[in-house]
């Protein structure tokens, strides 16, 4: 697979790169060496199309965060190839990772400051994002003064401020109440529809995955591999409690349950 | 609002005032029960010491000595700050340097800087550079704390901070300006605070032993008192040294450190 990829004519690869936002080919990641080593990912191959919204499900510890950090280029794969035309994917880490010395506004502004965007433009963008995540009233607070869910929302605003064509999100809504989560689902879907970016979204919530994704990827654990993939053909706008979403979620949950319990053996 | 703030300041000050009163009382008690040196010189009381401070001030001895000492301390400290920062940054960032001198720095930090006084006296004072001898002792006392402050706070930057910086595409100067400098700041200030204590200590030892042609300092005052068996003068010098040491920490380092920590939520409100 690896060899076959490299052997292709250049032109074709370039043409394909137009449609593929992320290509994983035989990606393996081993932490540590020798007896104590952990194979987090084993021979993972997956193509994510440009503009696609992919949700990744899988038991805790199956390698989802590892996969995202490899795609983000923050870590190196032990074997295999990762191709993405996007230089700096926006990452929303599993922990909020806000800088404790900056106010919420400053944290959200950071990607724009690093890009030297003009003051006026920056204010407009940041105010819009802060309003979206409902943190306008906390713009001048410091991260330690926020609740866990507020920190996640601030981190979401920062990731969106980066305005990257590829957005990697690691359980971004895990700490939110159902209502806030639902409204952020709407916002995220709208932003995704407007700018046509590619989103890879890790979650433990099957309904959330079905509500958001074009495709749901279920990972198996120990070692982490791509298990099953579902195409979600439910027309948008979707809601969390629509019958179609619930039906597919039930099917996926059943498979996930098998997967997780076989992992306990 | 202002009265509330005054009340808060009063509450914060009260324990200190009490502690000082208690110590002064204990000191006075020693005087009352008649403690004296083996040669029969009686222990001066707090009143005598303050009186001696006033006398020394009137005679025009205290303020110039204070000024000399503070100038020396500030110069030596500034040198130590520059040297310590450069060495700390280099050791933190260059693995080879770290394995070479990392543990040496910790050793130097533990080494009482008084040990440099005789050496400085021999090499520098004999050459006619007595001010340089003092700077040397101060720098040797203070720079390891600064360097260790830089090094250990660099090591304590959470990996997530670097991952975030990388994912935002921050490299070179941007990485330093927006991430590393700010992350280092609390540890750096803690190192500066400790370095001040060490440099003040070292300077007193140097002044006491080396003295200076360029001008008497507080240490010289103390040594003069000893030579003349003028105990109140000695105590006046000790009190002044103590007060300056505390004041610099109270006015400069502690507020900065507390403000930094409070802003980051690392201090119980
Ligand atoms: N830096 C590391 N060093 C060693 N092992 C690691 C490291 N990071 C992750 N692992 C191991 O790799 C495996 C996958 O971890 P990962 O964080 O990718 O899981 P995950 O799917 O994101 O889990 P969760 O859903 O709980 O967040 C785990 O077994 C973990 O112990
Ligand atoms: Mg994870």
GROMACS .gro file of N, CA and C in nm, chain B residues 44-118:
model
  225
  309UNK      N    1   2.354   4.624   7.445
  309UNK     CA    2   2.270   4.742   7.424
  309UNK      C    3   2.126   4.700   7.395
  310UNK      N    4   2.032   4.780   7.434
  310UNK     CA    5   1.891   4.749   7.409
  310UNK      C    6   1.844   4.808   7.278
  311UNK      N    7   1.719   4.780   7.241
  311UNK     CA    8   1.663   4.835   7.116
  311UNK      C    9   1.672   4.987   7.113
  312UNK      N   10   1.647   5.049   7.227
  312UNK     CA   11   1.653   5.196   7.234
  312UNK      C   12   1.792   5.246   7.202
  313UNK      N   13   1.895   5.178   7.257
  313UNK     CA   14   2.034   5.218   7.231
  313UNK      C   15   2.066   5.206   7.082
  314UNK      N   16   2.017   5.095   7.022
  314UNK     CA   17   2.048   5.073   6.881
  314UNK      C   18   1.986   5.182   6.794
  315UNK      N   19   1.858   5.214   6.824
  315UNK     CA   20   1.792   5.318   6.745
  315UNK      C   21   1.860   5.453   6.770
  316UNK      N   22   1.900   5.476   6.897
  316UNK     CA   23   1.973   5.598   6.929
  316UNK      C   24   2.102   5.607   6.849
  317UNK      N   25   2.172   5.493   6.840
  317UNK     CA   26   2.298   5.491   6.766
  317UNK      C   27   2.273   5.518   6.618
  318UNK      N   28   2.161   5.466   6.567
  318UNK     CA   29   2.127   5.493   6.428
  318UNK      C   30   2.109   5.643   6.407
  319UNK      N   31   2.041   5.706   6.502
  319UNK     CA   32   2.019   5.850   6.491
  319UNK      C   33   2.152   5.925   6.498
  320UNK      N   34   2.239   5.884   6.592
  320UNK     CA   35   2.371   5.948   6.607
  320UNK      C   36   2.451   5.936   6.478
  321UNK      N   37   2.454   5.811   6.425
  321UNK     CA   38   2.532   5.787   6.303
  321UNK      C   39   2.479   5.872   6.188
  322UNK      N   40   2.345   5.887   6.185
  322UNK     CA   41   2.286   5.969   6.080
  322UNK      C   42   2.330   6.114   6.098
  323UNK      N   43   2.326   6.163   6.223
  323UNK     CA   44   2.363   6.302   6.251
  323UNK      C   45   2.510   6.327   6.215
  324UNK      N   46   2.593   6.227   6.244
  324UNK     CA   47   2.735   6.242   6.213
  324UNK      C   48   2.764   6.228   6.064
  325UNK      N   49   2.660   6.202   5.985
  325UNK     CA   50   2.679   6.189   5.839
  325UNK      C   51   2.751   6.062   5.801
  326UNK      N   52   2.736   5.956   5.883
  326UNK     CA   53   2.803   5.830   5.851
  326UNK      C   54   2.707   5.727   5.792
  327UNK      N   55   2.584   5.726   5.843
  327UNK     CA   56   2.492   5.618   5.806
  327UNK      C   57   2.445   5.627   5.662
  328UNK      N   58   2.398   5.746   5.622
  328UNK     CA   59   2.338   5.757   5.489
  328UNK      C   60   2.438   5.730   5.377
  329UNK      N   61   2.560   5.789   5.384
  329UNK     CA   62   2.658   5.757   5.278
  329UNK      C   63   2.691   5.608   5.274
  330UNK      N   64   2.702   5.546   5.393
  330UNK     CA   65   2.733   5.402   5.397
  330UNK      C   66   2.620   5.323   5.332
  331UNK      N   67   2.497   5.362   5.366
  331UNK     CA   68   2.379   5.296   5.310
  331UNK      C   69   2.379   5.309   5.158
  332UNK      N   70   2.408   5.431   5.113
  332UNK     CA   71   2.407   5.457   4.969
  332UNK      C   72   2.513   5.375   4.898
  333UNK      N   73   2.635   5.374   4.956
  333UNK     CA   74   2.744   5.295   4.898
  333UNK      C   75   2.705   5.149   4.884
  334UNK      N   76   2.649   5.097   4.994
  334UNK     CA   77   2.617   4.955   4.995
  334UNK      C   78   2.508   4.923   4.894
  335UNK      N   79   2.406   5.009   4.891
  335UNK     CA   80   2.295   4.982   4.799
  335UNK      C   81   2.342   4.993   4.653
  336UNK      N   82   2.428   5.089   4.626
  336UNK     CA   83   2.481   5.101   4.490
  336UNK      C   84   2.557   4.975   4.451
  337UNK      N   85   2.641   4.929   4.543
  337UNK     CA   86   2.717   4.807   4.518
  337UNK      C   87   2.624   4.688   4.496
  338UNK      N   88   2.525   4.678   4.584
  338UNK     CA   89   2.433   4.565   4.574
  338UNK      C   90   2.361   4.569   4.441
  339UNK      N   91   2.314   4.688   4.402
  339UNK     CA   92   2.237   4.700   4.278
  339UNK      C   93   2.325   4.666   4.158
  340UNK      N   94   2.449   4.718   4.158
  340UNK     CA   95   2.538   4.690   4.045
  340UNK      C   96   2.569   4.541   4.036
  341UNK      N   97   2.607   4.484   4.151
  341UNK     CA   98   2.641   4.342   4.153
  341UNK      C   99   2.521   4.257   4.113
  342UNK      N  100   2.404   4.298   4.162
  342UNK     CA  101   2.283   4.221   4.133
  342UNK      C  102   2.251   4.227   3.983
  343UNK      N  103   2.267   4.347   3.927
  343UNK     CA  104   2.238   4.363   3.783
  343UNK      C  105   2.331   4.274   3.701
  344UNK      N  106   2.458   4.273   3.740
  344UNK     CA  107   2.554   4.186   3.669
  344UNK      C  108   2.513   4.040   3.681
  345UNK      N  109   2.476   4.001   3.805
  345UNK     CA  110   2.436   3.862   3.828
  345UNK      C  111   2.313   3.827   3.746
  346UNK      N  112   2.222   3.925   3.732
  346UNK     CA  113   2.099   3.902   3.657
  346UNK      C  114   2.131   3.872   3.511
  347UNK      N  115   2.220   3.955   3.454
  347UNK     CA  116   2.256   3.936   3.313
  347UNK      C  117   2.328   3.802   3.294
  348UNK      N  118   2.428   3.779   3.378
  348UNK     CA  119   2.507   3.656   3.364
  348UNK      C  120   2.421   3.533   3.391
  349UNK      N  121   2.342   3.540   3.499
  349UNK     CA  122   2.258   3.425   3.535
  349UNK      C  123   2.155   3.394   3.428
  350UNK      N  124   2.096   3.498   3.370
  350UNK     CA  125   1.995   3.477   3.267
  350UNK      C  126   2.056   3.411   3.143
  351UNK      N  127   2.172   3.462   3.102
  351UNK     CA  128   2.237   3.405   2.982
  351UNK      C  129   2.276   3.260   3.008
  352UNK      N  130   2.338   3.235   3.122
  352UNK     CA  131   2.380   3.098   3.151
  352UNK      C  132   2.259   3.006   3.167
  353UNK      N  133   2.157   3.054   3.238
  353UNK     CA  134   2.038   2.972   3.258
  353UNK      C  135   1.971   2.937   3.126
  354UNK      N  136   1.959   3.035   3.037
  354UNK     CA  137   1.895   3.012   2.908
  354UNK      C  138   1.977   2.912   2.826
  355UNK      N  139   2.109   2.931   2.828
  355UNK     CA  140   2.195   2.842   2.750
  355UNK      C  141   2.185   2.699   2.803
  356UNK      N  142   2.190   2.685   2.935
  356UNK     CA  143   2.186   2.550   2.994
  356UNK      C  144   2.049   2.484   2.970
  357UNK      N  145   1.943   2.566   2.975
  357UNK     CA  146   1.810   2.510   2.954
  357UNK      C  147   1.793   2.459   2.811
  358UNK      N  148   1.850   2.531   2.715
  358UNK     CA  149   1.823   2.502   2.575
  358UNK      C  150   1.925   2.410   2.509
  359UNK      N  151   2.047   2.403   2.564
  359UNK     CA  152   2.150   2.324   2.497
  359UNK      C  153   2.178   2.198   2.580
  360UNK      N  154   2.135   2.082   2.531
  360UNK     CA  155   2.148   1.958   2.609
  360UNK      C  156   2.292   1.929   2.652
  361UNK      N  157   2.386   1.956   2.564
  361UNK     CA  158   2.526   1.928   2.596
  361UNK      C  159   2.570   2.010   2.716
  362UNK      N  160   2.535   2.139   2.715
  362UNK     CA  161   2.569   2.227   2.827
  362UNK      C  162   2.502   2.180   2.955
  363UNK      N  163   2.380   2.133   2.939
  363UNK     CA  164   2.306   2.091   3.058
  363UNK      C  165   2.376   1.975   3.127
  364UNK      N  166   2.414   1.874   3.048
  364UNK     CA  167   2.480   1.761   3.113
  364UNK      C  168   2.617   1.804   3.166
  365UNK      N  169   2.677   1.905   3.104
  365UNK     CA  170   2.809   1.948   3.150
  365UNK      C  171   2.801   2.029   3.278
  366UNK      N  172   2.713   2.128   3.284
  366UNK     CA  173   2.718   2.220   3.398
  366UNK      C  174   2.590   2.227   3.480
  367UNK      N  175   2.488   2.148   3.444
  367UNK     CA  176   2.362   2.153   3.518
  367UNK      C  177   2.378   2.129   3.667
  368UNK      N  178   2.451   2.022   3.701
  368UNK     CA  179   2.464   1.990   3.843
  368UNK      C  180   2.564   2.082   3.912
  369UNK      N  181   2.658   2.134   3.831
  369UNK     CA  182   2.754   2.230   3.886
  369UNK      C  183   2.681   2.354   3.938
  370UNK      N  184   2.579   2.397   3.863
  370UNK     CA  185   2.501   2.514   3.902
  370UNK      C  186   2.433   2.492   4.036
  371UNK      N  187   2.373   2.374   4.051
  371UNK     CA  188   2.306   2.343   4.177
  371UNK      C  189   2.408   2.347   4.292
  372UNK      N  190   2.527   2.295   4.266
  372UNK     CA  191   2.632   2.296   4.366
  372UNK      C  192   2.673   2.437   4.403
  373UNK      N  193   2.690   2.521   4.300
  373UNK     CA  194   2.729   2.660   4.324
  373UNK      C  195   2.624   2.733   4.406
  374UNK      N  196   2.497   2.698   4.379
  374UNK     CA  197   2.389   2.764   4.450
  374UNK      C  198   2.394   2.731   4.599
  375UNK      N  199   2.436   2.608   4.630
  375UNK     CA  200   2.441   2.567   4.770
  375UNK      C  201   2.569   2.617   4.839
  376UNK      N  202   2.668   2.652   4.759
  376UNK     CA  203   2.796   2.695   4.816
  376UNK      C  204   2.781   2.832   4.881
  377UNK      N  205   2.816   2.846   5.011
  377UNK     CA  206   2.807   2.979   5.072
  377UNK      C  207   2.906   3.073   5.003
  378UNK      N  208   2.857   3.187   4.958
  378UNK     CA  209   2.944   3.270   4.873
  378UNK      C  210   3.054   3.337   4.953
  379UNK      N  211   3.047   3.329   5.088
  379UNK     CA  212   3.156   3.384   5.170
  379UNK      C  213   3.289   3.320   5.131
  380UNK      N  214   3.283   3.196   5.084
  380UNK     CA  215   3.409   3.129   5.053
  380UNK      C  216   3.486   3.201   4.942
  381UNK      N  217   3.415   3.284   4.865
  381UNK     CA  218   3.485   3.357   4.758
  381UNK      C  219   3.556   3.480   4.811
  382UNK      N  220   3.521   3.522   4.933
  382UNK     CA  221   3.576   3.648   4.983
  382UNK      C  222   3.729   3.645   4.993
  383UNK      N  223   3.787   3.543   5.061
  383UNK     CA  224   3.934   3.543   5.071
  383UNK      C  225   4.001   3.537   4.935
   0.00000   0.00000   0.00000
